[in-house]
Short mmCIF file of C-alpha atoms and ligand atoms in Angstrom, two decimals:
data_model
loop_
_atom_site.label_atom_id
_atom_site.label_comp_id
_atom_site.label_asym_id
_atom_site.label_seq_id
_atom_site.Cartn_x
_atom_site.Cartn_y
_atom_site.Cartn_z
CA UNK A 1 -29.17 5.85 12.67
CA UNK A 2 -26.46 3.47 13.18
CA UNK A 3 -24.82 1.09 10.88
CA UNK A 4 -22.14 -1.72 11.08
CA UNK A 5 -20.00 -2.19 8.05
CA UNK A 6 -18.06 -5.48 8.29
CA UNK A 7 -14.57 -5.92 7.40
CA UNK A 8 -11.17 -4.12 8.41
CA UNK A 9 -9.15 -2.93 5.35
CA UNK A 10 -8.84 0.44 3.51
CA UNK A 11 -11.97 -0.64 1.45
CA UNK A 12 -14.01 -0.55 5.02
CA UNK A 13 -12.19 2.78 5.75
CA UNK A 14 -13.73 4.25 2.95
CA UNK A 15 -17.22 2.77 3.01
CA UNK A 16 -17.24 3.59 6.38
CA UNK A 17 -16.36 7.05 6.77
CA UNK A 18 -18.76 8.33 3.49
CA UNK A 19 -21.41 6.07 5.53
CA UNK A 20 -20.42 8.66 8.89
CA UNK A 21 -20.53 11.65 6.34
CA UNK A 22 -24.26 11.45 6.44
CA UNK A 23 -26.34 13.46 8.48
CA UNK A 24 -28.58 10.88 9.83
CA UNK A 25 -26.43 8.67 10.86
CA UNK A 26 -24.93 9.05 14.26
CA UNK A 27 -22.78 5.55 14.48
CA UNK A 28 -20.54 3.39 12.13
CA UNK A 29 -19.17 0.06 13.28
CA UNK A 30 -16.54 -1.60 11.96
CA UNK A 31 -16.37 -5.34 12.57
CA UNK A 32 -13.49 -5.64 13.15
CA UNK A 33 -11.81 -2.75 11.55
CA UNK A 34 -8.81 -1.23 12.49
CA UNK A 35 -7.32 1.26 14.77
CA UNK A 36 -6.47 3.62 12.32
CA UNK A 37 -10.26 4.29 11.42
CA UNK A 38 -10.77 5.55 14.54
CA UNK A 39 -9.10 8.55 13.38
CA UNK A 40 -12.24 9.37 11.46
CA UNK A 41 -14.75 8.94 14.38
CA UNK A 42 -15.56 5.08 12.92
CA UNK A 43 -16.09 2.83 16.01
CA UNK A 44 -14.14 -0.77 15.65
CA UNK A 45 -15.69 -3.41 17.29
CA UNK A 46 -13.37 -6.46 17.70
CA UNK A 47 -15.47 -9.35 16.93
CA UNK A 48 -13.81 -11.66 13.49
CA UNK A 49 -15.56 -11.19 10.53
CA UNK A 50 -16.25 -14.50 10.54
CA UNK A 51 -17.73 -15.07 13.77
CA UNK A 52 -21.27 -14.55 12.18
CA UNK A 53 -23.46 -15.22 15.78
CA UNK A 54 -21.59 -12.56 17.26
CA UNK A 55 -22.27 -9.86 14.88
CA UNK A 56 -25.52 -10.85 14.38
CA UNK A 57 -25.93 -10.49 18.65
CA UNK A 58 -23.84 -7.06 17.82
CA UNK A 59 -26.66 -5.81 15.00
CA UNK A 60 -29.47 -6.41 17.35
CA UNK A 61 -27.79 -5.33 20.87
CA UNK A 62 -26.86 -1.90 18.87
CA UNK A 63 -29.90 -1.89 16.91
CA UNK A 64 -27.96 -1.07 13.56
CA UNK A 65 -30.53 -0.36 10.87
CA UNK A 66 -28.42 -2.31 8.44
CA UNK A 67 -25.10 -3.95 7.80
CA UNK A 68 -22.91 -3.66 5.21
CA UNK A 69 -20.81 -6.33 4.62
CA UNK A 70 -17.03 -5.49 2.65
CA UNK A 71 -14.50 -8.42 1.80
CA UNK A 72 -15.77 -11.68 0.07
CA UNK A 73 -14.62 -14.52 2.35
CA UNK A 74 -18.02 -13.61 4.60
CA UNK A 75 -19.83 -13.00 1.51
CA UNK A 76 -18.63 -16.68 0.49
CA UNK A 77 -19.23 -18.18 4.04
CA UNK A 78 -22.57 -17.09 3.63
CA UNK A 79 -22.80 -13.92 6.48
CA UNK A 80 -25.46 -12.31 4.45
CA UNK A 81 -28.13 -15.33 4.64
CA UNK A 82 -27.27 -15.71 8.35
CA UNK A 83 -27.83 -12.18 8.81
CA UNK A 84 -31.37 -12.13 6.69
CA UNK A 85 -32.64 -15.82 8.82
CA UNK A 86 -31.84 -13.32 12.19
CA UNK A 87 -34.35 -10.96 10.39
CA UNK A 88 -31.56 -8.63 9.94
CA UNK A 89 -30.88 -6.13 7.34
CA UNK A 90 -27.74 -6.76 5.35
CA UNK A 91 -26.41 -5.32 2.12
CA UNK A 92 -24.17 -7.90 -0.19
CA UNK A 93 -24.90 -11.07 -1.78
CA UNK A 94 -26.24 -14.32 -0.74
CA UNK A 95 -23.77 -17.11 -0.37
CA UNK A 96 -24.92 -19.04 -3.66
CA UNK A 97 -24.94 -15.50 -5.80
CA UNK A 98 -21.21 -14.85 -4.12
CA UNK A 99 -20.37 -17.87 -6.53
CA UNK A 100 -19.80 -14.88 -9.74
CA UNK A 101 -16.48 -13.97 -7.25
CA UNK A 102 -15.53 -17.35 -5.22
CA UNK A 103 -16.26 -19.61 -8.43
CA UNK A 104 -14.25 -18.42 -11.52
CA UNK A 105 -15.96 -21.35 -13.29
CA UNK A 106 -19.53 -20.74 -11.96
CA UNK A 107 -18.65 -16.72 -12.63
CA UNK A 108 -17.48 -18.21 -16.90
CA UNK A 109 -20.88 -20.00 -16.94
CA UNK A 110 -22.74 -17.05 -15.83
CA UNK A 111 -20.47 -15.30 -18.84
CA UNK A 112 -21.33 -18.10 -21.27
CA UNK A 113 -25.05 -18.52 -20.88
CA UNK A 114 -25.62 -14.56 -20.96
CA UNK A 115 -22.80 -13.79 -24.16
CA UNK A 116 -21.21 -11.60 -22.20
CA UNK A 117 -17.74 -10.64 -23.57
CA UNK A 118 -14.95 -12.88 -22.19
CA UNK A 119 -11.69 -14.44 -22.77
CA UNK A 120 -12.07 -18.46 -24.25
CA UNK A 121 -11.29 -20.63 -21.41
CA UNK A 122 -11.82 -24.28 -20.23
CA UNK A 123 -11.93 -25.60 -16.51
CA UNK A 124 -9.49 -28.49 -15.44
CA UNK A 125 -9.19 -30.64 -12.25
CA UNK A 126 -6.08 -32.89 -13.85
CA UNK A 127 -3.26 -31.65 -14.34
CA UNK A 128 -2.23 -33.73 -17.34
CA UNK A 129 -5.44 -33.20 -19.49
CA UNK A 130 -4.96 -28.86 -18.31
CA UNK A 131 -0.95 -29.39 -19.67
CA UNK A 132 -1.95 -31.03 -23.05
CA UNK A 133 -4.44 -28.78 -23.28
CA UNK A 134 -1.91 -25.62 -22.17
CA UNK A 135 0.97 -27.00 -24.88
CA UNK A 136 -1.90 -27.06 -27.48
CA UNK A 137 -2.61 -23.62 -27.04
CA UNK A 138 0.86 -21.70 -26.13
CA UNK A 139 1.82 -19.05 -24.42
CA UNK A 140 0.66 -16.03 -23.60
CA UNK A 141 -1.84 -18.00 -21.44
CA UNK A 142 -3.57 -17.19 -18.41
CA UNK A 143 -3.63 -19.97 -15.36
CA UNK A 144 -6.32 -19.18 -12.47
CA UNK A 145 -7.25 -20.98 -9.21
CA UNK A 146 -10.84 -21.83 -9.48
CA UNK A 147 -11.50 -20.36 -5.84
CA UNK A 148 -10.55 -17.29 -3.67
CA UNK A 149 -7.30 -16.27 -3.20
CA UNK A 150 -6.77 -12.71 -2.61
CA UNK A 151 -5.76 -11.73 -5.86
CA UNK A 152 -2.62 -13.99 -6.04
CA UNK A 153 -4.53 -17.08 -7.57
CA UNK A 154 -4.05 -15.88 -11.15
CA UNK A 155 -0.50 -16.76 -13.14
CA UNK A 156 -0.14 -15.01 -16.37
CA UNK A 157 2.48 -16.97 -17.92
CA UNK A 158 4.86 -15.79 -20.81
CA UNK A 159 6.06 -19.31 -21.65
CA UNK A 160 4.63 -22.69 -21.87
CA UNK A 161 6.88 -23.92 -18.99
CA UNK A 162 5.99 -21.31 -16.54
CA UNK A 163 1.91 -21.97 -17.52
CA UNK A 164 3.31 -25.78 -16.60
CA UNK A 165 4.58 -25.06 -13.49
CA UNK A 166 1.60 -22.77 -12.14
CA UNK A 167 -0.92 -26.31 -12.99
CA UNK A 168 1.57 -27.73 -11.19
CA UNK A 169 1.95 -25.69 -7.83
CA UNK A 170 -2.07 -25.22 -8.06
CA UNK A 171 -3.03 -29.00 -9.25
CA UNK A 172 -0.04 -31.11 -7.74
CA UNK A 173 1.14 -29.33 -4.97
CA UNK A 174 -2.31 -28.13 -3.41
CA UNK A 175 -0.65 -24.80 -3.24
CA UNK A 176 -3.60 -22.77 -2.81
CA UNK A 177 -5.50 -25.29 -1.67
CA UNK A 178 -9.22 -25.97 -1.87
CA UNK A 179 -9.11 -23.23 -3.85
CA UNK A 180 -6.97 -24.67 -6.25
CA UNK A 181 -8.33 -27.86 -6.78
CA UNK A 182 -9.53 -26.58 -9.82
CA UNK A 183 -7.91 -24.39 -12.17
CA UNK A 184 -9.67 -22.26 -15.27
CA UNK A 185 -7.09 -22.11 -17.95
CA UNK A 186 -8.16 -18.93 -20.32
CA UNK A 187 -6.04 -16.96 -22.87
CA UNK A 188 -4.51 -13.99 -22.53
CA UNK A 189 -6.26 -10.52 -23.46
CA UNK A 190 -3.98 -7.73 -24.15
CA UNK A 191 -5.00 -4.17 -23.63
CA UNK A 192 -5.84 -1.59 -20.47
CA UNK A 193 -7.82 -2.42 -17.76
CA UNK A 194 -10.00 -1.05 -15.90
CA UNK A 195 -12.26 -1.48 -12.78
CA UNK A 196 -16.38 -1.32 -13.41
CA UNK A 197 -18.55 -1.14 -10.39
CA UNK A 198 -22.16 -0.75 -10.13
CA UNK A 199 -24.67 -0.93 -7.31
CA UNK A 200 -27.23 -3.81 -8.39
CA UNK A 201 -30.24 -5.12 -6.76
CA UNK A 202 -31.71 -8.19 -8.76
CA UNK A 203 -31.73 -7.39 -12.03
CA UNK A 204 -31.63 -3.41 -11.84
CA UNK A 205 -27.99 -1.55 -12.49
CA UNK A 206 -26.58 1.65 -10.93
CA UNK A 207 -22.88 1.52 -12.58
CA UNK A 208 -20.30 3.49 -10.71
CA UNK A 209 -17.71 5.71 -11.96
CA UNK A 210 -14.64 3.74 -13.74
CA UNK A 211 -11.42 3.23 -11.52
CA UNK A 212 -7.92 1.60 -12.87
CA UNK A 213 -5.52 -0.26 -10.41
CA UNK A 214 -2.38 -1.44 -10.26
CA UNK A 215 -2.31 -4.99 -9.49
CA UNK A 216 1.38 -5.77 -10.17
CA UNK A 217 3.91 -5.03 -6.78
CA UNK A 218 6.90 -2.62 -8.49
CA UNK A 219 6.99 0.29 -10.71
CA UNK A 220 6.60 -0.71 -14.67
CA UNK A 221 4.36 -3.23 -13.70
CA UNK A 222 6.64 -5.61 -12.83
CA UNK A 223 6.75 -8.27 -10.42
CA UNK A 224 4.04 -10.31 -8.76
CA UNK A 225 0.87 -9.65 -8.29
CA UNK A 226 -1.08 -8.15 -5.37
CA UNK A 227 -4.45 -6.95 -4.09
CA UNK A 228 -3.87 -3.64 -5.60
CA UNK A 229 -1.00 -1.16 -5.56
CA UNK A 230 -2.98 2.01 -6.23
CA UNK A 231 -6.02 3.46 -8.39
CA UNK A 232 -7.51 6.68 -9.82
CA UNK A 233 -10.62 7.36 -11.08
CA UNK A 234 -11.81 8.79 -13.56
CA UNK A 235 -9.52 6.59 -16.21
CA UNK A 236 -9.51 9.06 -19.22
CA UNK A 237 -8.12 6.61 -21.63
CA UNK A 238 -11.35 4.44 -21.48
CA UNK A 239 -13.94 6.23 -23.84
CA UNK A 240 -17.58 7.06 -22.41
CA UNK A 241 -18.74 5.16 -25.51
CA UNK A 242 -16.82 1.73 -23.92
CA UNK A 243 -18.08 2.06 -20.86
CA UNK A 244 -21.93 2.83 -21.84
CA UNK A 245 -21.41 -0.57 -23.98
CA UNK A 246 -19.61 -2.32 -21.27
CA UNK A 247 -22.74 -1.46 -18.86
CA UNK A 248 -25.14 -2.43 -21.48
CA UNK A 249 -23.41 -5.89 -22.39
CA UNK A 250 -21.48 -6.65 -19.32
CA UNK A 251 -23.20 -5.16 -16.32
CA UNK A 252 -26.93 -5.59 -16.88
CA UNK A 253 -26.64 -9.32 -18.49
CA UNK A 254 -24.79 -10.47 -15.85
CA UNK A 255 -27.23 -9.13 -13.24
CA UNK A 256 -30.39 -10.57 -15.07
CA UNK A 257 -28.27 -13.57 -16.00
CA UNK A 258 -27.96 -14.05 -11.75
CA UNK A 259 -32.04 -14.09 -12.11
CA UNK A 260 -32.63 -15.98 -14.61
CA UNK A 261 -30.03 -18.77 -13.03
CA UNK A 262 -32.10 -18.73 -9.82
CA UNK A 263 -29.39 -16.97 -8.05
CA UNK A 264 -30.47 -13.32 -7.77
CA UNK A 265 -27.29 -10.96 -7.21
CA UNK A 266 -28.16 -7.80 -4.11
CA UNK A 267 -25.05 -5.88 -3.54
CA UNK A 268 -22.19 -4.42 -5.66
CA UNK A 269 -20.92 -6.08 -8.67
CA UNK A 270 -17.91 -5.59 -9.70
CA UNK A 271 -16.49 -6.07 -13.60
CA UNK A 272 -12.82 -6.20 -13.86
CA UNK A 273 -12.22 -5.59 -17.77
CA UNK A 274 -10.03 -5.28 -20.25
CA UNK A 275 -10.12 -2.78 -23.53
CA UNK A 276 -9.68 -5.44 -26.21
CA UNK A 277 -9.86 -4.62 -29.91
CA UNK A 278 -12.88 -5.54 -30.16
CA UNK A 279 -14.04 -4.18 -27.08
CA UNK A 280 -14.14 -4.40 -23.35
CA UNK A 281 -13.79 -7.97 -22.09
CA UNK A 282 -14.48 -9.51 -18.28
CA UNK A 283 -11.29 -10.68 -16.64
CA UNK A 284 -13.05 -11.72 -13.21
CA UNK A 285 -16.43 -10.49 -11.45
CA UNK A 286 -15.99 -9.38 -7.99
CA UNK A 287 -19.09 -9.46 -5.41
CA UNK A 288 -17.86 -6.51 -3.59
CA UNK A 289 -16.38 -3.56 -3.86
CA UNK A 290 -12.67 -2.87 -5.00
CA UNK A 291 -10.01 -2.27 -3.00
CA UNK A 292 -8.20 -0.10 -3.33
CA UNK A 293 -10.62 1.27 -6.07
CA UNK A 294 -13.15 1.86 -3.71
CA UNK A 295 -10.44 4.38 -1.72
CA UNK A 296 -10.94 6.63 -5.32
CA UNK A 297 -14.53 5.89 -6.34
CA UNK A 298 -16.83 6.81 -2.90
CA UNK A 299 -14.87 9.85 -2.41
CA UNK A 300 -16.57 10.96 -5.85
CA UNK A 301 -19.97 9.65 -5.06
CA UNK A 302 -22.49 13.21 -5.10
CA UNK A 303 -25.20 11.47 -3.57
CA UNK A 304 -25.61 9.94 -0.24
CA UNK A 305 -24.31 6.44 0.02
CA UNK A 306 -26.51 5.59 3.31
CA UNK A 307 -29.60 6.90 1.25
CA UNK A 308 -28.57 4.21 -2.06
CA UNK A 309 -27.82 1.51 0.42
CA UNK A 310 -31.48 2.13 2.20
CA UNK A 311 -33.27 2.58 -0.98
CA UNK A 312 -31.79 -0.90 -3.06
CA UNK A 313 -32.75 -2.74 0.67
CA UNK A 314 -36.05 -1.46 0.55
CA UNK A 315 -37.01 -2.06 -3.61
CA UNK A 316 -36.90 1.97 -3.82
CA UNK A 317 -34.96 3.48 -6.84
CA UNK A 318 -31.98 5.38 -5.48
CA UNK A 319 -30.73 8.34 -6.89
CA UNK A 320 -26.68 7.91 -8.12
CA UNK A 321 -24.71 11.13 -8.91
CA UNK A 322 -21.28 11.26 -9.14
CA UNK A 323 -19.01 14.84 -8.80
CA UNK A 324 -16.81 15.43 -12.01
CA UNK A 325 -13.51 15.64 -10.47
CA UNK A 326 -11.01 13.38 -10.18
CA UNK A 327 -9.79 10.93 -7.28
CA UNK A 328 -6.03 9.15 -6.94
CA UNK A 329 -4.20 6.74 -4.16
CA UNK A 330 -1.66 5.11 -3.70
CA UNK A 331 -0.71 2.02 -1.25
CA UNK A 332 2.11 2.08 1.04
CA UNK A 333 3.12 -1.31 1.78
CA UNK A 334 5.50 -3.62 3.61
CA UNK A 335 8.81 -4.52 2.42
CA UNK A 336 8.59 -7.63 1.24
CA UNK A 337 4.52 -7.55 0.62
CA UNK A 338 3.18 -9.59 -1.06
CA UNK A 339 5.48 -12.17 0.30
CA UNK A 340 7.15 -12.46 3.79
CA UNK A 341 6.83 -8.80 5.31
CA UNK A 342 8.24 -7.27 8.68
CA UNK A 343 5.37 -5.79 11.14
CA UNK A 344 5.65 -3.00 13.89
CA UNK A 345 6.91 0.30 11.73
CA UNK A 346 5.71 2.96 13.58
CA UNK A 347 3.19 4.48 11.20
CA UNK A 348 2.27 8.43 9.86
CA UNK A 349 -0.81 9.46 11.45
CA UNK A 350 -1.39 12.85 9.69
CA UNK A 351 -1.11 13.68 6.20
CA UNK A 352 -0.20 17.20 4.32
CA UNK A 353 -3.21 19.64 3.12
CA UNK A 354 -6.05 17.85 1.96
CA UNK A 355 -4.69 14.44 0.92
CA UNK A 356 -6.64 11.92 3.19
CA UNK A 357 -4.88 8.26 4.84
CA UNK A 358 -7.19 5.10 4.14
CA UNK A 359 -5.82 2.22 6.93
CA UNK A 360 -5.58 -1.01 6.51
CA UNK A 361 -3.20 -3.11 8.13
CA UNK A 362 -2.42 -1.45 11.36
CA UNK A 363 -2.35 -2.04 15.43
CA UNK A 364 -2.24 0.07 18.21
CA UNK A 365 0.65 0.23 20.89
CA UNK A 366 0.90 2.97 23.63
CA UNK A 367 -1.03 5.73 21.38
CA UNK A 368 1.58 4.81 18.21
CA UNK A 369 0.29 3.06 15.36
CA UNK A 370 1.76 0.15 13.79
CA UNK A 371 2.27 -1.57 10.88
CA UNK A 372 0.24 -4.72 10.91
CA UNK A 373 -0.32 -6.28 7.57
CA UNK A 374 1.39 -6.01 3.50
CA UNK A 375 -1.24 -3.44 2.45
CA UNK A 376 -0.73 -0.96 5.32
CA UNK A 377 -2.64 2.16 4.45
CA UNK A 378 -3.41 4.30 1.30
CA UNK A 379 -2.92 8.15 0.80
CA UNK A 380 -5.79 9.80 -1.49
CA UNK A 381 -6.72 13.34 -2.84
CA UNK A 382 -9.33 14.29 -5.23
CA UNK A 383 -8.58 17.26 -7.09
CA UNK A 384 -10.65 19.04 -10.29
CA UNK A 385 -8.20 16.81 -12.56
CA UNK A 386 -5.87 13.69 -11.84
CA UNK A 387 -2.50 15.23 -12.41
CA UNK A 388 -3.34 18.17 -9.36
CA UNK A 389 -4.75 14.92 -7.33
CA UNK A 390 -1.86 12.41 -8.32
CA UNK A 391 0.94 15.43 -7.39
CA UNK A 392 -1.05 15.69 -4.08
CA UNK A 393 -0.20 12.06 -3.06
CA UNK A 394 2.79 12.04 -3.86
CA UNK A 395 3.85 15.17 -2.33
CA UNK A 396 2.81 13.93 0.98
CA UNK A 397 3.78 10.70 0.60
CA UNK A 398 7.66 12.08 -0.13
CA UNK A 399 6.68 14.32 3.46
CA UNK A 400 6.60 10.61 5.24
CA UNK A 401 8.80 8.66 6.96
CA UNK A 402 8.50 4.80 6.23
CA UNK A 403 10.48 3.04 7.14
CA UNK A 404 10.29 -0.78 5.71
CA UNK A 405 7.72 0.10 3.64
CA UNK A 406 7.20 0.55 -0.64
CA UNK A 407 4.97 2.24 -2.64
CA UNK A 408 4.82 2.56 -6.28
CA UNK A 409 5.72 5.86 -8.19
CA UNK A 410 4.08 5.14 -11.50
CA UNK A 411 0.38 4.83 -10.30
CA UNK A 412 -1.70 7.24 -12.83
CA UNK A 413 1.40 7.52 -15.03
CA UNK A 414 -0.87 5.54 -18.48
CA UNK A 415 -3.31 8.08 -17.79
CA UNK A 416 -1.30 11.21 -17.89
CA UNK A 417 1.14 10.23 -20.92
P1 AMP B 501 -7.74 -11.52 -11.49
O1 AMP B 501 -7.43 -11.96 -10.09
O2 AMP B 501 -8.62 -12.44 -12.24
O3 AMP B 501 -8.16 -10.08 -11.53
O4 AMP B 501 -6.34 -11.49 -12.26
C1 AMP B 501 -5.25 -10.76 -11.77
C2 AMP B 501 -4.59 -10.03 -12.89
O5 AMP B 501 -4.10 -10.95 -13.88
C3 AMP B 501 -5.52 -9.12 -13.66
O6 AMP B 501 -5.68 -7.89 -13.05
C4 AMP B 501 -4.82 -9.02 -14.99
O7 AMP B 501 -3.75 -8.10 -14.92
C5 AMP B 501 -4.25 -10.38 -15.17
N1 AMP B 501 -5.14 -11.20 -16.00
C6 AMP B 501 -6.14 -12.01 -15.56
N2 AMP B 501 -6.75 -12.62 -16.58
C7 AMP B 501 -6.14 -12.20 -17.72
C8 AMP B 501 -6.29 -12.49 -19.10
N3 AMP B 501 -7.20 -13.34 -19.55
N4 AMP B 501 -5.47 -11.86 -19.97
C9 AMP B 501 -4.52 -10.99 -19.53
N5 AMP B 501 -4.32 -10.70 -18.23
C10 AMP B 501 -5.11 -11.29 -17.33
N1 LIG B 502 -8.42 -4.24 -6.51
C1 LIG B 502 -8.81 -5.52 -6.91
C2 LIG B 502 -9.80 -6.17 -6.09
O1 LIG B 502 -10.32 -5.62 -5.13
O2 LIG B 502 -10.13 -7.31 -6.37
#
């Protein structure tokens, strides 16, 4: 069997190479990847990930039984309903049920309409009714760019005047755009986060184990925020009992929610929550996986992703087991990420002992590889508990030489205290 997973980050890495780990499947694509999958025996195809006729000509040429589609900005440009009016197979959502990630106020209505647990919020497209509205309610507040932005759209500000300023850049000074057009103003929920996945087809949920990551660019969680520093999974100071309730008042609503609204939700859904008081709250729904949560979840998948993947895109129940050990990575990333960043470090290709390298933003020069991108690759290890798996990483990440590049040393450090 052969597959094509679309998209070229460490999130594809790892999709792609527990897709290769099955038996029956002799190829995965990547579309367009990167060269330091091929490492791991995934074939990269360079066609764009948004040049939808030529994948679909790839699907059919290769005759791939089904693609799987990673990052959202296809999912939002609508590859999957291309793919299905080719009469291809294609796991992710449809372009309008994609709206619960690329609309935050579509995803809050979905929230509203179903009670599921969120933070109060309102949805502004002037910026002087959003600043009344912001000096009304005072700081902590929470300032978000209606559309997608890659994780940098969202302003948490500590004062009134910073809250100002962010309406300002997003609503004034078109700084993200489109996507900031419109801006969802929300208050701010203290407490730990944590990543909930689950594998949904209409209105049935298969939840995933929990992951936490670290979205903030330096140790201590300071400075600004990024697609994701580094994650672990299991996250031991989120109780069973939270996430049972989260997947019972979160998870499921939401799906049937997406069925009720005439905009039925096929892929993976993904919760990004906080442990309030009074109880996990949604922060933002994803319609994809994590990343880099996804570098710490599949590795701890029992069962066979190809067989869950075939199973949801054929109305068959699939069977989800998970192994109960523990999974931790952490990012290495360009100086300077997730602003202005240098390219062309010459890049570790091997790792110590069992610890694994996820690739993201890399190129390929005379047999070296190269840094390419801010997120540049991710070292994991699963171990029987985090602490063994989290001294892994970072004893081969101190084996490394990186040259312009970061990392953060405190990934893992709220669960071990
Ligand atoms: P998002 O892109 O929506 O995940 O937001 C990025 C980050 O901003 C989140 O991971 C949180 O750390 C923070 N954040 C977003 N919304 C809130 C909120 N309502 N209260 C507190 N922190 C938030
Ligand atoms: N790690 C956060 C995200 O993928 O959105």
């Amino acid at each position: 069997m052969k597959l094509l997973v679309i998209g070229g980050g460490g999130r594809e890495h790892a999709i792609a190479k527990k897709l290769l780990a099955d038996k029956e499947v002799t190829t995965v694509f990547c579309a367009p990847g990167n060269p330091g999958m091929k490492q791991d025996g995934i074939k990269t195809v360079s066609i764009a990930e948004g040049d939808h006729d030529k994948l679909i000509d790839f699907a059919k040429t290769e005759n791939v039984a089904w693609t799987f589609v990673g990052p959202e900005a296809p999912l939002q440009r609508g590859i999957v309903d291309d793919f299905q009016k080719a009469g291809l197979l294609v796991f992710g959502p449809n372009q309008k049920a994609a709206q619960i990630e690329s609309s935050k106020d579509f995803a809050k209505q979905i929230m509203r309409n179903n009670q599921i647990p969120t933070a109060d919020y309102k949805t502004f497209s002037d910026y002087h009714n959003a600043a009344a509205y912001v000096k009304e309610k005072g700081a902590p507040i929470v300032i978000k760019a209606d559309g997608l932005a890659a994780g940098k759209g969202v302003v948490v500000a500590e004062t009134v005047p910073q809250a100002l300023t962010a309406l300002s850049d997003m609503l004034e000074d078109n700084r993200f755009g489109e996507s900031g057009a419109k801006v969802v103003v929300e208050d701010f929920l203290a407490g730990e986060e944590f990543s909930l996945l689950a594998f949904v087809k209409d209105e049935a949920v298969y939840p995933m184990v929990i992951a936490q990551d670290h979205k903030r660019a330096y140790d201590g969680d300071k400075g600004p925020n990024t697609g994701g520093m580094g994650a672990y999974s299991p996250v031991p100071q989120i109780s069973d009992e939270m996430v049972e309730k989260a997947v019972k008042e979160i998870l499921e609503p939401a799906a049937s929610g997406m069925v009720r609204n005439g905009t039925p939700f096929t892929g993976i859904l993904y919760a990004g929550l906080i442990a309030t008081n009074e109880g996990a709250k949604v922060i933002e729904f994803n319609a994809r996986f994590g990343d880099p949560e996804t570098q710490v979840v599949l590795p701890r998948l029992k069962s066979s992703l190809v067989a869950i993947i075939t199973a949801l895109l054929t109305d068959e129940k699939p069977e989800v087991t998970w192994h109960d050990n523990a999974a931790f990575g952490v990012v290495v990333a360009a100086e300077g990420y997730p602003g202005k960043y240098q390219k062309g470090m010459v890049l570790p290709q091997k790792t110590m002992g069992s610890t694994e390298l996820y690739f993201a933003g890399t190129a390929e020069k005379n047999g070296e590889l190269l840094a390419n991108g801010g997120r540049i690759f991710l070292v994991a290890a699963q171990a029987a508990n985090l602490e063994k798996a989290r001294n892994e990483v970072y004893d081969a990440l101190k084996q490394m030489s990186l040259p312009e590049m970061f990392y953060r040393h405190d990934i893992g450090a709220k669960a071990l205290k």
